Short mmCIF file of C-alpha atoms in Angstrom, two decimals:
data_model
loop_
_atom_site.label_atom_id
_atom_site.label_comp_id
_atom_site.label_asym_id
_atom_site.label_seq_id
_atom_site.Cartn_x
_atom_site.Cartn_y
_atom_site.Cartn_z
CA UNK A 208 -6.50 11.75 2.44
CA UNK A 209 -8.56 8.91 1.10
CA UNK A 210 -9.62 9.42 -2.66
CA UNK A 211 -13.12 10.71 -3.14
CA UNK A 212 -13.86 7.89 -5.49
CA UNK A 213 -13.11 5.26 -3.02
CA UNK A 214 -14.92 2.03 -3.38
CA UNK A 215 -13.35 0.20 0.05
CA UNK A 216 -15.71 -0.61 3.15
CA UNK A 217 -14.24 0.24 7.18
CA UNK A 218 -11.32 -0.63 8.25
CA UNK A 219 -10.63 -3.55 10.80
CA UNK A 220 -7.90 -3.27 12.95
CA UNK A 221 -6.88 -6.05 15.67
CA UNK A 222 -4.00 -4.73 18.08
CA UNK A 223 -0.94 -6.15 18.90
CA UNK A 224 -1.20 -8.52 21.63
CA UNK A 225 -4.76 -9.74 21.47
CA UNK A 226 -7.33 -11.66 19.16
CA UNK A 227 -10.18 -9.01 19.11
CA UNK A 228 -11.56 -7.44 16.00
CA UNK A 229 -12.45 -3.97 16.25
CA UNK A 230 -13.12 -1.30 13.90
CA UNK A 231 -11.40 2.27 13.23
CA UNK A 232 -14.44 4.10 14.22
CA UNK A 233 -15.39 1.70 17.74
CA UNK A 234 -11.27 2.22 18.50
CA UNK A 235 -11.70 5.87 18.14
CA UNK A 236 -14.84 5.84 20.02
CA UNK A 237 -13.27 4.27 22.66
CA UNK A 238 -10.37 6.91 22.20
CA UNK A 239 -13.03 9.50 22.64
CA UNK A 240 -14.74 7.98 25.42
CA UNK A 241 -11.41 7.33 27.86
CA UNK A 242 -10.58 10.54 27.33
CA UNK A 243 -14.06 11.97 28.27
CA UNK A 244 -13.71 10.12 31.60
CA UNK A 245 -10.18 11.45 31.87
CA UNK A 246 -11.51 14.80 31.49
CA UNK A 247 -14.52 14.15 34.00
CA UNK A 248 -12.37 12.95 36.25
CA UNK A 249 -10.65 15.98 36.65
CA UNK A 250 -13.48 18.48 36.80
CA UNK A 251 -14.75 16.05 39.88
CA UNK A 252 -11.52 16.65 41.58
CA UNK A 253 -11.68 20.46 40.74
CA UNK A 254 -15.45 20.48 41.98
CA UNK A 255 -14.67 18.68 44.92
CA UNK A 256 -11.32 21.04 45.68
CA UNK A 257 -14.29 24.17 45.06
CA UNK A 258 -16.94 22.24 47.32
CA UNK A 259 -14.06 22.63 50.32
CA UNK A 260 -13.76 26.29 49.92
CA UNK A 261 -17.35 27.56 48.58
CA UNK A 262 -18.46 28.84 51.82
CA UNK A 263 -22.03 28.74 50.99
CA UNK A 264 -21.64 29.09 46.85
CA UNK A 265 -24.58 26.62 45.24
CA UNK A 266 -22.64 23.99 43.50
CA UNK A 267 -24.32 20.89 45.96
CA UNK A 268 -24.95 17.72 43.39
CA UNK A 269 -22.53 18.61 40.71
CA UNK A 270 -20.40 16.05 42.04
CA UNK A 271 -22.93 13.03 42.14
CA UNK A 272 -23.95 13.95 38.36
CA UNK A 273 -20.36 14.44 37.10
CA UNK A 274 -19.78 10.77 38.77
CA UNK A 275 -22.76 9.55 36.78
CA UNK A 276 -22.01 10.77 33.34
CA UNK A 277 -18.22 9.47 34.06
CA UNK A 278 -19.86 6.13 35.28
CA UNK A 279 -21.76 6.46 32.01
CA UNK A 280 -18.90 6.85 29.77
CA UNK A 281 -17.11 3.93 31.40
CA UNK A 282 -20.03 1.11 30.82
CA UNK A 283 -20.46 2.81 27.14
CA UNK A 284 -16.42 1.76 26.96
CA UNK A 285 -16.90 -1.88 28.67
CA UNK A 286 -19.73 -2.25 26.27
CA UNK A 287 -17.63 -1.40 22.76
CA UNK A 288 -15.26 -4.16 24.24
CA UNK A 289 -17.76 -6.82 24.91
CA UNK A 290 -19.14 -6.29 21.55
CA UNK A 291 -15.74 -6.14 19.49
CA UNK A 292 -14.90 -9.74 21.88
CA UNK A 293 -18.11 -11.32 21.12
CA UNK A 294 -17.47 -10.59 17.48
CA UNK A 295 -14.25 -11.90 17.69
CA UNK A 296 -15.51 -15.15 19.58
CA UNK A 297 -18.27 -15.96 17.01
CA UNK A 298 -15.81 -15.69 14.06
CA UNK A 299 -13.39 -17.92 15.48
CA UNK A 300 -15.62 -20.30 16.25
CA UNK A 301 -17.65 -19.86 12.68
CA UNK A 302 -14.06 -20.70 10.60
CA UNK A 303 -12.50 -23.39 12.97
CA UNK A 304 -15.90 -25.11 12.27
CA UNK A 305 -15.32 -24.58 8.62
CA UNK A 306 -11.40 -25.66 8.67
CA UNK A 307 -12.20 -28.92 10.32
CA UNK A 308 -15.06 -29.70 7.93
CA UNK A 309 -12.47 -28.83 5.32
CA UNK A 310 -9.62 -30.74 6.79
CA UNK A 311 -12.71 -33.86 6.60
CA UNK A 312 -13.34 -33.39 3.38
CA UNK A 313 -9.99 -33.33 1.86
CA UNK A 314 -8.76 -36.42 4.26
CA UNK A 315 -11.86 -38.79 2.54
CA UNK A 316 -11.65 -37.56 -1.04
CA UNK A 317 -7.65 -36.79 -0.66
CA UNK A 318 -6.79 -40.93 -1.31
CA UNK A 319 -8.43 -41.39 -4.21
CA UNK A 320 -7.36 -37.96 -5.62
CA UNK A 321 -3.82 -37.79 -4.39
CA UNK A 322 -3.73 -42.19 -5.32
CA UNK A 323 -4.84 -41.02 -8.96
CA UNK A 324 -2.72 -38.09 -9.06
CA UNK A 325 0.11 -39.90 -8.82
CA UNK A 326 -0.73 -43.33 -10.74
CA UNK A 327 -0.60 -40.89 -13.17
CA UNK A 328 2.85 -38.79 -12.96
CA UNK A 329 4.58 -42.32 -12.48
CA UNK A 330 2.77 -44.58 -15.11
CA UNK A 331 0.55 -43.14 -17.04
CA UNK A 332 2.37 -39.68 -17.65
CA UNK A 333 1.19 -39.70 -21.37
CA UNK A 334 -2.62 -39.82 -19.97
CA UNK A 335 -1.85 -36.67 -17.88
CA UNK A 336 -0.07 -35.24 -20.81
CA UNK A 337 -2.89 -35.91 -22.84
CA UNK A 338 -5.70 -34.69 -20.50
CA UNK A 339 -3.76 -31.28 -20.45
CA UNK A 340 -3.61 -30.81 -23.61
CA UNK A 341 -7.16 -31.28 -24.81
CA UNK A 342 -7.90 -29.07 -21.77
CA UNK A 343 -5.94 -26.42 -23.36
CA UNK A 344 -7.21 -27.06 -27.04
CA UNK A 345 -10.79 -26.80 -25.36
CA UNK A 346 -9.58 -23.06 -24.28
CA UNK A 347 -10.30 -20.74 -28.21
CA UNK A 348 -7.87 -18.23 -28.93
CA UNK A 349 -8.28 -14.83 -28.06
CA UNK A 350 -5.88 -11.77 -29.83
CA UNK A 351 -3.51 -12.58 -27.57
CA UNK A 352 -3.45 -16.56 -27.68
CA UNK A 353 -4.94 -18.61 -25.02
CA UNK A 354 -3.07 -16.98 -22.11
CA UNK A 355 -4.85 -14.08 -23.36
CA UNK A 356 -8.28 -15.09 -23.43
CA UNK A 357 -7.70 -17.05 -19.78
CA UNK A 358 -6.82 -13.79 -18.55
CA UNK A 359 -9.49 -11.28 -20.65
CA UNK A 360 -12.16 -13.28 -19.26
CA UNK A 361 -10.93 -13.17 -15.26
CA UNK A 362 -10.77 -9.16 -15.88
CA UNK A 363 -14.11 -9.14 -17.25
CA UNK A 364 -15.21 -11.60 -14.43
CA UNK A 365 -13.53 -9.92 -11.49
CA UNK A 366 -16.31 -10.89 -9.08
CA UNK A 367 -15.58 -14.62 -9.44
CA UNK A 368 -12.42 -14.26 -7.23
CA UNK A 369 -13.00 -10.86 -5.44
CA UNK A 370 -15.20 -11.57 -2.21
CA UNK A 371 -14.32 -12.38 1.25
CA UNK A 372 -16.45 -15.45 0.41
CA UNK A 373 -13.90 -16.68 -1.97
CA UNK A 374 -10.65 -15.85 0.12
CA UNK A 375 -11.60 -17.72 3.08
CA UNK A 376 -11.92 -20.50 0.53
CA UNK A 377 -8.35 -20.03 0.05
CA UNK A 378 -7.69 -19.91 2.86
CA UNK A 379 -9.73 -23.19 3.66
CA UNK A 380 -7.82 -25.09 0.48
CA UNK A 381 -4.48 -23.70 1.75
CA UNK A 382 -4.52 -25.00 5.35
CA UNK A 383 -6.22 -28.36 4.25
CA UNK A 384 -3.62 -30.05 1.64
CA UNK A 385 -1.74 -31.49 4.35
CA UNK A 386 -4.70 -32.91 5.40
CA UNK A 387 -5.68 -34.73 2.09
CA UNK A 388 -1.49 -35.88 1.99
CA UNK A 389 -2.93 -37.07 5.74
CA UNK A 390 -5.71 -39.11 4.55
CA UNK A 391 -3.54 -40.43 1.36
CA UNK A 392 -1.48 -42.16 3.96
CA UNK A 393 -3.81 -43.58 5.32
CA UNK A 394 -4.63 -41.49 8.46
CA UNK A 395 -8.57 -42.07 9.20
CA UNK A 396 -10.67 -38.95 8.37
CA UNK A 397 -11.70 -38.08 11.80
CA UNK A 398 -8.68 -38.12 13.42
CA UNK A 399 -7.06 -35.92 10.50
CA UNK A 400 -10.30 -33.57 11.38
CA UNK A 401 -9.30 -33.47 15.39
CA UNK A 402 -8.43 -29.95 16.38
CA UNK A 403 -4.65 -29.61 16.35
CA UNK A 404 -4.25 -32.66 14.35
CA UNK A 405 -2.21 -30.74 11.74
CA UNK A 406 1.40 -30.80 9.91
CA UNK A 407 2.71 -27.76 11.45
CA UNK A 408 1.48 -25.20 13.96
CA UNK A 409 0.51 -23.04 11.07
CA UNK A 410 -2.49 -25.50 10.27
CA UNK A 411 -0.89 -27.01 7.72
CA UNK A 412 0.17 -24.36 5.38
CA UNK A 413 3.97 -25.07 4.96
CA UNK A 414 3.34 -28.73 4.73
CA UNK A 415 0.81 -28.12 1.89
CA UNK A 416 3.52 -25.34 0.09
CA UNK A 417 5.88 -28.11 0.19
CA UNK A 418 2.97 -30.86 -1.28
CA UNK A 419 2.64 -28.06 -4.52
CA UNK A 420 6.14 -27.97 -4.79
CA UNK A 421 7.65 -31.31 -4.58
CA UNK A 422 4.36 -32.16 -7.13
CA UNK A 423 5.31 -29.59 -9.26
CA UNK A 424 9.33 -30.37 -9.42
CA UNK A 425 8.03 -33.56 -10.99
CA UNK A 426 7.10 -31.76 -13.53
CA UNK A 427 10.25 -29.44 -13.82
CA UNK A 428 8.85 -26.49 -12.32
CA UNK A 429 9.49 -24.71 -8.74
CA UNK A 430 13.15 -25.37 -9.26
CA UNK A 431 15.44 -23.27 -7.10
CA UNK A 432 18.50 -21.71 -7.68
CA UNK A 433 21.18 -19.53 -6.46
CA UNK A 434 20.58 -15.87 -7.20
CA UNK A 435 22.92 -12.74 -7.73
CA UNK A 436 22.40 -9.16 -6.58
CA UNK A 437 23.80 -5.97 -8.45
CA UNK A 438 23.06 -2.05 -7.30
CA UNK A 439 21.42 -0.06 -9.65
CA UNK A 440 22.15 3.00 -8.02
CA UNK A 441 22.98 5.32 -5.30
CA UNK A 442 21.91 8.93 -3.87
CA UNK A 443 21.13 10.98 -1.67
CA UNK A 444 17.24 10.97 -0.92
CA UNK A 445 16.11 14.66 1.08
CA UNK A 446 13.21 13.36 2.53
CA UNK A 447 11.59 10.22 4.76
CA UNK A 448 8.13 9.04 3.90
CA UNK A 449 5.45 10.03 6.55
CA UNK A 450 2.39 7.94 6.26
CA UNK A 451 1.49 4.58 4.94
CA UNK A 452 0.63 5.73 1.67
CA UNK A 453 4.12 7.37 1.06
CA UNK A 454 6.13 4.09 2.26
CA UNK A 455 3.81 2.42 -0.16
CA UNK A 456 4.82 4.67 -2.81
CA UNK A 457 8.56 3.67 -2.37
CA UNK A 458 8.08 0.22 -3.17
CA UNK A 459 9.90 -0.85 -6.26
CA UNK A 460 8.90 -2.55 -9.12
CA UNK A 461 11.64 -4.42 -11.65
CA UNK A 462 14.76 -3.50 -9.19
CA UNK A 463 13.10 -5.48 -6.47
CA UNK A 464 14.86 -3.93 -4.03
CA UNK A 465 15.20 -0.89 -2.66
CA UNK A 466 17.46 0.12 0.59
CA UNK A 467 17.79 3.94 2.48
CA UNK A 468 20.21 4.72 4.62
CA UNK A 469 19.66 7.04 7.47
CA UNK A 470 22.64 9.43 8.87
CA UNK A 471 22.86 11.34 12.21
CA UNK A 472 26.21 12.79 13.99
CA UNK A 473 26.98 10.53 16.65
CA UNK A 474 24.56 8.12 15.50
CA UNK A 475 24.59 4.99 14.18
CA UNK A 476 23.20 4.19 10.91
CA UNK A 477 19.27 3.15 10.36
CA UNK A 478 18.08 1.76 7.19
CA UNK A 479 14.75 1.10 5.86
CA UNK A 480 14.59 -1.72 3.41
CA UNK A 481 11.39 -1.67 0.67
CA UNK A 482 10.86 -5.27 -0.99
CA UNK A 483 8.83 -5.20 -4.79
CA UNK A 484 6.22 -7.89 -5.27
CA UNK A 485 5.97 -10.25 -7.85
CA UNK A 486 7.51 -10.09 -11.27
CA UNK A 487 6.24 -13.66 -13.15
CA UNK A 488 3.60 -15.88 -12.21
CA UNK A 489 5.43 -18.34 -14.14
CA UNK A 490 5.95 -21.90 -11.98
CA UNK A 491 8.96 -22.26 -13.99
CA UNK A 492 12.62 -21.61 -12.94
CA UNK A 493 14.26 -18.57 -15.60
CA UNK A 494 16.15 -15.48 -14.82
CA UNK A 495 13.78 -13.94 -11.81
CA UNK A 496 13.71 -14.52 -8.66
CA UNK A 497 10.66 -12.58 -7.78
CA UNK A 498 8.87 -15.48 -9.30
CA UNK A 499 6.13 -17.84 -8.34
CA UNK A 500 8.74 -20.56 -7.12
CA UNK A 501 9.92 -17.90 -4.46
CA UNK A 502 5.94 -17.60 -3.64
CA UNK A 503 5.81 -21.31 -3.24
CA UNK A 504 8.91 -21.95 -1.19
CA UNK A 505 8.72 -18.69 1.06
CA UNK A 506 4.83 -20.06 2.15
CA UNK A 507 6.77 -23.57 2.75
CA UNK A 508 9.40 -21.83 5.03
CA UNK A 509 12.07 -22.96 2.93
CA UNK A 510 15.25 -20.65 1.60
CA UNK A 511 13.35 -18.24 -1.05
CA UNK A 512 15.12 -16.92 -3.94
CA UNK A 513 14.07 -13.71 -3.55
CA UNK A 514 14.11 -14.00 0.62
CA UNK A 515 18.21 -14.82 0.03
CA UNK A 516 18.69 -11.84 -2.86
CA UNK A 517 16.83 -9.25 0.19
CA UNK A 518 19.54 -10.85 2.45
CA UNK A 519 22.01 -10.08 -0.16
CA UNK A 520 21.42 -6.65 -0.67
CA UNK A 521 21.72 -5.62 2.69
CA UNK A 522 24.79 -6.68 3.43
CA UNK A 523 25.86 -4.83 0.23
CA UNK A 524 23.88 -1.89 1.21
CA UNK A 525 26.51 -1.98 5.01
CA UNK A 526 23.69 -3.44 7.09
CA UNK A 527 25.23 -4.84 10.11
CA UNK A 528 23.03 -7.39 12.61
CA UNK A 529 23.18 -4.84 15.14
CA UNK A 530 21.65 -2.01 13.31
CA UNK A 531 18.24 -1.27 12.95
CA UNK A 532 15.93 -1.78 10.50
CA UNK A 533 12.35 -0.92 9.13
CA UNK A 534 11.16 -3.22 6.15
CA UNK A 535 8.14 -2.26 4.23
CA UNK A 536 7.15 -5.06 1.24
CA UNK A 537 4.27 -5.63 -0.95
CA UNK A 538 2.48 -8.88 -2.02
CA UNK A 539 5.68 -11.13 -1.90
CA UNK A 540 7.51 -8.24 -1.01
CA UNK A 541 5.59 -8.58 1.75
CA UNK A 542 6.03 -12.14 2.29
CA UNK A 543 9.80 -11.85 2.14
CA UNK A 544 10.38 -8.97 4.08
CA UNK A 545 8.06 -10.85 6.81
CA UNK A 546 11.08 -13.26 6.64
CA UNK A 547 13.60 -11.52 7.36
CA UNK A 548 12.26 -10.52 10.29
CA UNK A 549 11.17 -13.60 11.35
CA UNK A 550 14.73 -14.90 10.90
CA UNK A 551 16.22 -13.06 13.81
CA UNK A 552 19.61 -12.74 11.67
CA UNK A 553 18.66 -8.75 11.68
CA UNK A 554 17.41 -6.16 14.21
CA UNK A 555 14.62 -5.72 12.97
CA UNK A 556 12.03 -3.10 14.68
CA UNK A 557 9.18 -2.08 12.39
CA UNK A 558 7.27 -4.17 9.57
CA UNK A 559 4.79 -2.84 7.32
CA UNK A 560 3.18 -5.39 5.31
CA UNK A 561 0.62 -4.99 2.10
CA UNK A 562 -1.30 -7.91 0.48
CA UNK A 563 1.56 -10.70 1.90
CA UNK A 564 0.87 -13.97 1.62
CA UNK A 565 2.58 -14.32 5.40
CA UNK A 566 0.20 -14.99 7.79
CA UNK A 567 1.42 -18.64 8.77
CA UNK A 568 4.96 -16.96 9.81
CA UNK A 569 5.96 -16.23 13.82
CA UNK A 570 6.94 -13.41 14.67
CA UNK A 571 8.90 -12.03 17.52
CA UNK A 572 7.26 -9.77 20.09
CA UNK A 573 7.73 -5.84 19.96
CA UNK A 574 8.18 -4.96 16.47
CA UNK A 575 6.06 -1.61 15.36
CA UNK A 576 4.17 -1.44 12.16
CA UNK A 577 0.91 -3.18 10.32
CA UNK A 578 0.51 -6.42 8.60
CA UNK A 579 -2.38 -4.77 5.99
CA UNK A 580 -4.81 -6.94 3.83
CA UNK A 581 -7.69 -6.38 2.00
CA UNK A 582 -10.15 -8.88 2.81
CA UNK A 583 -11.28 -9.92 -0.92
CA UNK A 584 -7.35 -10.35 -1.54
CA UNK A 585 -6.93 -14.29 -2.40
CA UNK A 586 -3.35 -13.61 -2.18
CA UNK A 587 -3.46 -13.40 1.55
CA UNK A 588 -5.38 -16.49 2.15
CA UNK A 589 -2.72 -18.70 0.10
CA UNK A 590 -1.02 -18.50 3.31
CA UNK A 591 -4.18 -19.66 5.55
CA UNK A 592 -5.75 -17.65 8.10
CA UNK A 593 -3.65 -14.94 10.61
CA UNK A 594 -2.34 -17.54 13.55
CA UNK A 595 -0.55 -14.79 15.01
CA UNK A 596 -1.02 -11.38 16.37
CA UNK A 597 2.35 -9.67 17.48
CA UNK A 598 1.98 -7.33 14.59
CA UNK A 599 -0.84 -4.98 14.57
CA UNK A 600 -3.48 -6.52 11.52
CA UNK A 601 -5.34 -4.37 9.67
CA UNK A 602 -7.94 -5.68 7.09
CA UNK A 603 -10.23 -3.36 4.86
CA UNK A 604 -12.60 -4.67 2.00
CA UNK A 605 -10.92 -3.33 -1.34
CA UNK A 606 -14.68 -3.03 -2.30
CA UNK A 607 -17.26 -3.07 -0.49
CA UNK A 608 -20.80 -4.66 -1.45
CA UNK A 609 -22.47 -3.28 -4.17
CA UNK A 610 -20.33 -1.28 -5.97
CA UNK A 611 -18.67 -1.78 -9.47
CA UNK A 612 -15.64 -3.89 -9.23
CA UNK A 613 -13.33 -2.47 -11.87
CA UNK A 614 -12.28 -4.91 -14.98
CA UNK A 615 -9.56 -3.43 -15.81
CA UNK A 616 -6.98 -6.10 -14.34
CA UNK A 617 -7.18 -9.34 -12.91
CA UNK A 618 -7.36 -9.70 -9.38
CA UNK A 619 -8.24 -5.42 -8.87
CA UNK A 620 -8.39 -5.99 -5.03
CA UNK A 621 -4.97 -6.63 -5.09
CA UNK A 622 -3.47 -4.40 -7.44
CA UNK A 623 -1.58 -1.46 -6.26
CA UNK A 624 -4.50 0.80 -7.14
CA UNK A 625 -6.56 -0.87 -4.56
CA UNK A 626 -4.16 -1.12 -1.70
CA UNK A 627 -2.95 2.66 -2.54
CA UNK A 628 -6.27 3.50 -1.48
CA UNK A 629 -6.14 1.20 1.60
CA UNK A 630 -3.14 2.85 2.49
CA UNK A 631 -4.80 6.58 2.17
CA UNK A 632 -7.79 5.08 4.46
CA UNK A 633 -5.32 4.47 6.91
CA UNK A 634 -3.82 7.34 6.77
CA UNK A 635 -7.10 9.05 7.65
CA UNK A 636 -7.77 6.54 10.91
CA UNK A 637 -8.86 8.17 14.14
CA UNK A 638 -8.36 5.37 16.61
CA UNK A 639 -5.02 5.88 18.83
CA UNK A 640 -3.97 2.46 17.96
CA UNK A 641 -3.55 2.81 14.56
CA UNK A 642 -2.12 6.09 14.83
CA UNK A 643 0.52 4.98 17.31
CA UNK A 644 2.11 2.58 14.96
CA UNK A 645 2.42 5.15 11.89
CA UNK A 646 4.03 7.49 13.85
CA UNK A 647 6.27 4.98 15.09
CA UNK A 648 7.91 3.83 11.94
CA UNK A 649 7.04 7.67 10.55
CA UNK A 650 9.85 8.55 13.45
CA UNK A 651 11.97 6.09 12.57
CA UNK A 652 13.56 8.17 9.74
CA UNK A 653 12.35 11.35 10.50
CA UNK A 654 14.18 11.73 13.35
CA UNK A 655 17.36 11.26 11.52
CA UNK A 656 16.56 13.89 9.18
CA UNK A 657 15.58 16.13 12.29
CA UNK A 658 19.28 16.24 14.12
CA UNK A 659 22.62 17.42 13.23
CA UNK A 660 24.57 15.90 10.39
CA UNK A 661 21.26 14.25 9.40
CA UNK A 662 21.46 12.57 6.08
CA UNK A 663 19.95 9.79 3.59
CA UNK A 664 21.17 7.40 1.06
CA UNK A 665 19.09 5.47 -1.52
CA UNK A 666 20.44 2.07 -3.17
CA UNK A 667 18.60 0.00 -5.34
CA UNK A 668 19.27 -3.54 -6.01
CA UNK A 669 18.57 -5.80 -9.13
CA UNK A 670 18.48 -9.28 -8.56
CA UNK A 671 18.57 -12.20 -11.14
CA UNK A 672 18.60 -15.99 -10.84
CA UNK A 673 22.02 -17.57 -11.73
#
């Protein structure tokens, strides 16, 4: 059940296999309504089988009403879908406008920047150098040195970077480097702002990962490595998760990895795989993989540290290509277990997604599950705006205007806290659609559990950069 206390506003929800926004309650209403005229249906046929056989009883005109209140319920259906389209339609249109004035922008002011930037790193490096550190001398230090007071004051100012306002800013800045590396080459501003005119069919995004981190390798950081893998532990688990909130639950944190095994007699094995989010934030290269390099290089499509350690530990937890395989991930768990099914290396058939920055990643057609985001998440946008819909999308406001964002930690709308109580929301959906897909990956490993011989292993996995 949702928690009493909860701040969050509706949830969104656009299905698998289309571009339309609609909400829980206009999904369930349109639940409600087909099955009304389901149910109409058959009392017309049951009149009309009566009518044959009355011999005189009074029920002339029930039909023609019946018909009309069906008729009714059909246009009241047509109409939720016209509205949930036209919604759809005018948002579209409202943040292509905005990416190609954004894509302008950064193509006429990205020379000069990008020109300065790196007149800079390759002859002036001692200006840079310079500049940086009277920035940070400017900073005063707090109890916990300047880190400290940088991140005190973003707690006590949650509001600067929680609103959908500033995510689609993100996602604006994210899909419009490319476009400023554009214009530094010389590319004339309007034809960098054509529609389509981008470095990737993702808008941009990877090419604009792979700007950040081939700037910031000049600088030592964003360094990959090869990465090692050891199991924690092993055994036996009694019970599968049912519910979003409870797969949630069983994401790890420190052993970033976190594998079940599902046993049946006469079955092969099934294995859910739960990916941890972000350890360090730190750009540069130490012993963790779950690091902001990963972050960098899994938006930029390139070979992850973290994305190869997941890799890693299933084949040490016996995962074979042809088995099957539910991943669940948070934040760049998220991210990274997006990748794996994207990869097509694994048979992969459900995906449950919280707070990933993955949105600029294809995925194959027919996998079950949610990609879930709260819509005042930033972390999200750093991958741009959604570009695909084979996975179902679900988007709630962590909190919704008005209320008292808590300043307690930076970033509250995507803590755990607030997409625990995303997860409870949608746990408490009406709509068929949503339900559909968390009873699919609910069955998934309940069913295992349900039949002879049925059985389940838990492995964890620690992974460290070599």
């Amino acid at each position: 059940m949702s928690e009493p206390d909860d701040l969050g506003g509706q949830l969104l929800i656009t299905p698998a296999g289309t571009v339309v926004v609609s909400t829980d309650a206009m999904l369930a209403s349109v639940d409600r309504l087909r099955a009304l005229e389901a149910a109409l249906l058959i009392d017309i046929r049951r009149v009309i089988a009566a009518d044959a056989i009355a011999d005189g009883l009074p029920i002339t005109g029930i039909t023609p009403r019946l018909e009309r209140l069906r008729d009714r319920c059909e246009r009241a259906r047509d109409a939720f879908g016209r509205m949930a389209e036209n919604y759809t339609r005018l948002e579209s249109a409202i943040e292509q406008a905005q990416r190609d004035l954004a894509a302008m922008i950064a193509a006429v002011v990205g020379p000069a920047a990008f020109g300065y930037l790196m007149r800079m790193i390759l002859f002036q490096p001692h200006v840079l150098i310079a500049g940086a550190l009277i920035g940070w001398a400017a900073i005063p230090d707090g109890p916990d040195g300047k880190l400290g007071t940088v991140r005190d004051f973003m707690i006590a100012h949650p509001e600067l970077i929680t609103s959908p306002e500033f995510v689609r800013f993100v996602s604006l800045v994210a899909t419009s480097i490319d476009d400023a590396v554009l214009g530094g080459m010389g590319v004339p501003p309007w034809l960098v702002a054509l529609p389509g005119f981008d470095l990737g069919r993702d808008g941009g995004v990877a090419a604009g990962a792979m700007t950040v981190a081939a700037l910031g390798a000049m600088l030592g950081m964003f360094r990959e490595t090869s990465v090692a893998v050891d199991r924690v532990s092993t055994h036996p688990v009694t019970d599968a998760p049912t519910g979003v909130r409870e797969r949630f639950d069983r994401i790890p944190e420190v052993n970033q990895v976190r594998i079940e095994k599902y046993e049946a007699d006469g079955m092969p094995p099934r294995f859910t795989v739960y990916v941890g989010p972000t350890e360090t934030f730190s750009p540069y290269t130490d012993g963790e993989p779950w690091d902001l390099t990963s972050n960098t290089y899994g938006v930029a499509g390139l070979q992850a540290g973290s994305f190869r350690a997941v890799e890693l530990a299933m084949a040490e937890a016996g995962i074979r290509p042809g088995d099957e395989v539910v991943l669940t991930g948070f934040s760049q768990g998220g991210l990274v277990a997006t990748m794996v099914a994207a990869s097509g290396d694994w048979n992969v058939v459900g995906l449950e997604t919280h707070g990933a920055p993955a949105g600029n990643i294809p995925l194959p057609t027919g996998i079950a599950g949610m990609a879930i985001r709260n819509t005042d998440d930033l972390v999200p946008a750093l991958a741009g705006p959604q570009l695909e819909h084979d996975l179902m999308q679900v988007e709630r406001r962590a909190f919704r205007e008005g209320v008292d964002i808590p300043t307690i930690e930076a970033a509250p709308a995507h803590q755990r806290s607030g997409y625990e109580a995303t997860a409870a929301a949608i746990d408490d959906a009406e709509s068929g659609a949503i339900r559909e897909q968390i009873d699919a990956l609910d069955t998934f490993a309940t069913d295992y559990l349900d039949r002879p011989g049925g059985q389940a292993t838990v492995m964890t996995f620690r992974a460290t950069r070599e």
